[in-house]
JSON list of C-alpha atoms in Angstrom, two decimals:
[
{"chain": "A", "resi": 226, "resn": "MET", "atom": "CA", "xyz": [19.18, 9.72, -0.37]},
{"chain": "A", "resi": 227, "resn": "SER", "atom": "CA", "xyz": [17.35, 12.40, 1.59]},
{"chain": "A", "resi": 228, "resn": "ILE", "atom": "CA", "xyz": [15.88, 11.93, 5.03]},
{"chain": "A", "resi": 229, "resn": "VAL", "atom": "CA", "xyz": [12.14, 12.50, 5.17]},
{"chain": "A", "resi": 230, "resn": "ARG", "atom": "CA", "xyz": [10.31, 12.95, 8.45]},
{"chain": "A", "resi": 231, "resn": "PHE", "atom": "CA", "xyz": [6.81, 11.55, 8.48]},
{"chain": "A", "resi": 232, "resn": "CYS", "atom": "CA", "xyz": [3.83, 13.14, 10.16]},
{"chain": "A", "resi": 233, "resn": "HIS", "atom": "CA", "xyz": [2.99, 10.09, 12.23]},
{"chain": "A", "resi": 234, "resn": "SER", "atom": "CA", "xyz": [5.01, 7.16, 13.41]},
{"chain": "A", "resi": 235, "resn": "SER", "atom": "CA", "xyz": [2.11, 4.82, 14.18]},
{"chain": "A", "resi": 236, "resn": "GLY", "atom": "CA", "xyz": [0.38, 2.96, 11.37]},
{"chain": "A", "resi": 237, "resn": "VAL", "atom": "CA", "xyz": [-3.18, 3.91, 12.28]},
{"chain": "A", "resi": 238, "resn": "ALA", "atom": "CA", "xyz": [-2.43, 7.64, 12.42]},
{"chain": "A", "resi": 239, "resn": "ARG", "atom": "CA", "xyz": [-0.41, 7.37, 9.21]},
{"chain": "A", "resi": 240, "resn": "PHE", "atom": "CA", "xyz": [-3.41, 5.84, 7.40]},
{"chain": "A", "resi": 241, "resn": "ALA", "atom": "CA", "xyz": [-5.64, 8.72, 8.51]},
{"chain": "A", "resi": 242, "resn": "CYS", "atom": "CA", "xyz": [-3.02, 11.27, 7.48]},
{"chain": "A", "resi": 243, "resn": "ALA", "atom": "CA", "xyz": [-2.53, 9.62, 4.06]},
{"chain": "A", "resi": 244, "resn": "GLN", "atom": "CA", "xyz": [-6.29, 9.51, 3.51]},
{"chain": "A", "resi": 245, "resn": "ALA", "atom": "CA", "xyz": [-6.42, 13.23, 4.32]},
{"chain": "A", "resi": 246, "resn": "GLY", "atom": "CA", "xyz": [-3.94, 13.90, 1.51]},
{"chain": "A", "resi": 247, "resn": "CYS", "atom": "CA", "xyz": [-0.48, 13.76, 3.11]},
{"chain": "A", "resi": 248, "resn": "GLN", "atom": "CA", "xyz": [1.83, 12.58, 0.32]},
{"chain": "A", "resi": 249, "resn": "ASP", "atom": "CA", "xyz": [4.66, 11.73, 2.74]},
{"chain": "A", "resi": 250, "resn": "CYS", "atom": "CA", "xyz": [2.47, 9.36, 4.76]},
{"chain": "A", "resi": 251, "resn": "LEU", "atom": "CA", "xyz": [1.07, 7.82, 1.57]},
{"chain": "A", "resi": 252, "resn": "ALA", "atom": "CA", "xyz": [4.57, 7.22, 0.20]},
{"chain": "A", "resi": 253, "resn": "GLU", "atom": "CA", "xyz": [5.66, 5.65, 3.48]},
{"chain": "A", "resi": 254, "resn": "LEU", "atom": "CA", "xyz": [2.66, 3.30, 3.55]},
{"chain": "A", "resi": 255, "resn": "LEU", "atom": "CA", "xyz": [3.23, 2.31, -0.08]},
{"chain": "A", "resi": 256, "resn": "GLN", "atom": "CA", "xyz": [6.88, 1.58, 0.68]},
{"chain": "A", "resi": 257, "resn": "GLU", "atom": "CA", "xyz": [6.08, -0.23, 3.92]},
{"chain": "A", "resi": 258, "resn": "ASN", "atom": "CA", "xyz": [3.53, -2.54, 2.27]},
{"chain": "A", "resi": 259, "resn": "ARG", "atom": "CA", "xyz": [5.20, -3.19, -1.08]},
{"chain": "A", "resi": 260, "resn": "GLY", "atom": "CA", "xyz": [5.84, -6.79, -0.02]},
{"chain": "A", "resi": 261, "resn": "LEU", "atom": "CA", "xyz": [2.11, -7.45, -0.33]},
{"chain": "A", "resi": 262, "resn": "VAL", "atom": "CA", "xyz": [2.35, -6.69, -4.04]},
{"chain": "A", "resi": 263, "resn": "TYR", "atom": "CA", "xyz": [5.11, -9.29, -4.45]},
{"chain": "A", "resi": 264, "resn": "GLN", "atom": "CA", "xyz": [3.09, -11.86, -2.52]},
{"chain": "A", "resi": 265, "resn": "VAL", "atom": "CA", "xyz": [0.02, -11.39, -4.70]},
{"chain": "A", "resi": 266, "resn": "ILE", "atom": "CA", "xyz": [2.10, -11.60, -7.89]},
{"chain": "A", "resi": 267, "resn": "GLN", "atom": "CA", "xyz": [3.71, -14.83, -6.72]},
{"chain": "A", "resi": 268, "resn": "TYR", "atom": "CA", "xyz": [0.37, -16.30, -5.65]},
{"chain": "A", "resi": 269, "resn": "GLU", "atom": "CA", "xyz": [-1.40, -15.39, -8.88]},
{"chain": "A", "resi": 270, "resn": "GLY", "atom": "CA", "xyz": [1.51, -16.50, -11.07]},
{"chain": "A", "resi": 271, "resn": "GLY", "atom": "CA", "xyz": [1.75, -13.34, -13.17]},
{"chain": "A", "resi": 272, "resn": "MET", "atom": "CA", "xyz": [-1.08, -14.23, -15.55]},
{"chain": "A", "resi": 273, "resn": "GLY", "atom": "CA", "xyz": [1.18, -13.70, -18.58]},
{"chain": "A", "resi": 274, "resn": "MET", "atom": "CA", "xyz": [1.89, -10.02, -17.88]},
{"chain": "A", "resi": 275, "resn": "GLU", "atom": "CA", "xyz": [5.26, -8.30, -17.70]},
{"chain": "A", "resi": 276, "resn": "LEU", "atom": "CA", "xyz": [6.64, -7.88, -14.19]},
{"chain": "A", "resi": 277, "resn": "THR", "atom": "CA", "xyz": [6.77, -4.07, -14.51]},
{"chain": "A", "resi": 278, "resn": "ASP", "atom": "CA", "xyz": [3.09, -3.99, -15.50]},
{"chain": "A", "resi": 279, "resn": "LEU", "atom": "CA", "xyz": [2.18, -6.29, -12.62]},
{"chain": "A", "resi": 280, "resn": "MET", "atom": "CA", "xyz": [4.09, -4.11, -10.18]},
{"chain": "A", "resi": 281, "resn": "GLN", "atom": "CA", "xyz": [2.34, -0.97, -11.43]},
{"chain": "A", "resi": 282, "resn": "GLU", "atom": "CA", "xyz": [-1.07, -2.62, -11.18]},
{"chain": "A", "resi": 283, "resn": "GLY", "atom": "CA", "xyz": [-0.17, -3.80, -7.69]},
{"chain": "A", "resi": 284, "resn": "ARG", "atom": "CA", "xyz": [0.87, -0.31, -6.58]},
{"chain": "A", "resi": 285, "resn": "ILE", "atom": "CA", "xyz": [-2.43, 1.09, -7.85]},
{"chain": "A", "resi": 286, "resn": "GLY", "atom": "CA", "xyz": [-4.33, -1.58, -5.91]},
{"chain": "A", "resi": 287, "resn": "LEU", "atom": "CA", "xyz": [-2.25, -0.86, -2.81]},
{"chain": "A", "resi": 288, "resn": "TRP", "atom": "CA", "xyz": [-2.94, 2.86, -3.15]},
{"chain": "A", "resi": 289, "resn": "GLN", "atom": "CA", "xyz": [-6.67, 2.15, -3.39]},
{"chain": "A", "resi": 290, "resn": "ALA", "atom": "CA", "xyz": [-6.54, -0.14, -0.35]},
{"chain": "A", "resi": 291, "resn": "ILE", "atom": "CA", "xyz": [-4.82, 2.61, 1.67]},
{"chain": "A", "resi": 292, "resn": "ARG", "atom": "CA", "xyz": [-7.55, 5.06, 0.70]},
{"chain": "A", "resi": 293, "resn": "TRP", "atom": "CA", "xyz": [-10.35, 2.64, 1.69]},
{"chain": "A", "resi": 294, "resn": "TYR", "atom": "CA", "xyz": [-8.82, 1.14, 4.84]},
{"chain": "A", "resi": 295, "resn": "ASP", "atom": "CA", "xyz": [-10.68, 1.76, 8.10]},
{"chain": "A", "resi": 296, "resn": "PRO", "atom": "CA", "xyz": [-8.67, 0.48, 11.09]},
{"chain": "A", "resi": 297, "resn": "GLY", "atom": "CA", "xyz": [-11.74, 0.94, 13.30]},
{"chain": "A", "resi": 298, "resn": "ARG", "atom": "CA", "xyz": [-13.38, -2.08, 11.68]},
{"chain": "A", "resi": 299, "resn": "GLY", "atom": "CA", "xyz": [-10.83, -4.47, 13.20]},
{"chain": "A", "resi": 300, "resn": "THR", "atom": "CA", "xyz": [-9.58, -5.90, 9.90]},
{"chain": "A", "resi": 301, "resn": "ALA", "atom": "CA", "xyz": [-5.86, -6.18, 9.23]},
{"chain": "A", "resi": 302, "resn": "PHE", "atom": "CA", "xyz": [-4.68, -3.97, 6.37]},
{"chain": "A", "resi": 303, "resn": "SER", "atom": "CA", "xyz": [-3.09, -6.93, 4.61]},
{"chain": "A", "resi": 304, "resn": "SER", "atom": "CA", "xyz": [-6.48, -8.68, 4.50]},
{"chain": "A", "resi": 305, "resn": "LEU", "atom": "CA", "xyz": [-8.08, -5.70, 2.74]},
{"chain": "A", "resi": 306, "resn": "ALA", "atom": "CA", "xyz": [-5.13, -5.18, 0.41]},
{"chain": "A", "resi": 307, "resn": "TRP", "atom": "CA", "xyz": [-5.10, -8.84, -0.67]},
{"chain": "A", "resi": 308, "resn": "VAL", "atom": "CA", "xyz": [-8.73, -8.71, -1.83]}
]
């Protein structure tokens, strides 16, 4: 496993960096918030889909939530990502 240094250590700065196109910050945010995907899958019950398909759909939704998130609005990221 290689050690990767991220541009920003704080979450808010990392969101801005990821939204500006930093792949390292985006990867870190996806990794950091992957538990949200599991929570949604458990809550929704899988809807008859394969787990790998659900995980991929969840990662796409998480990626979109990272791109749209605006910490200045006062909403927790998990609230936006869950919708």
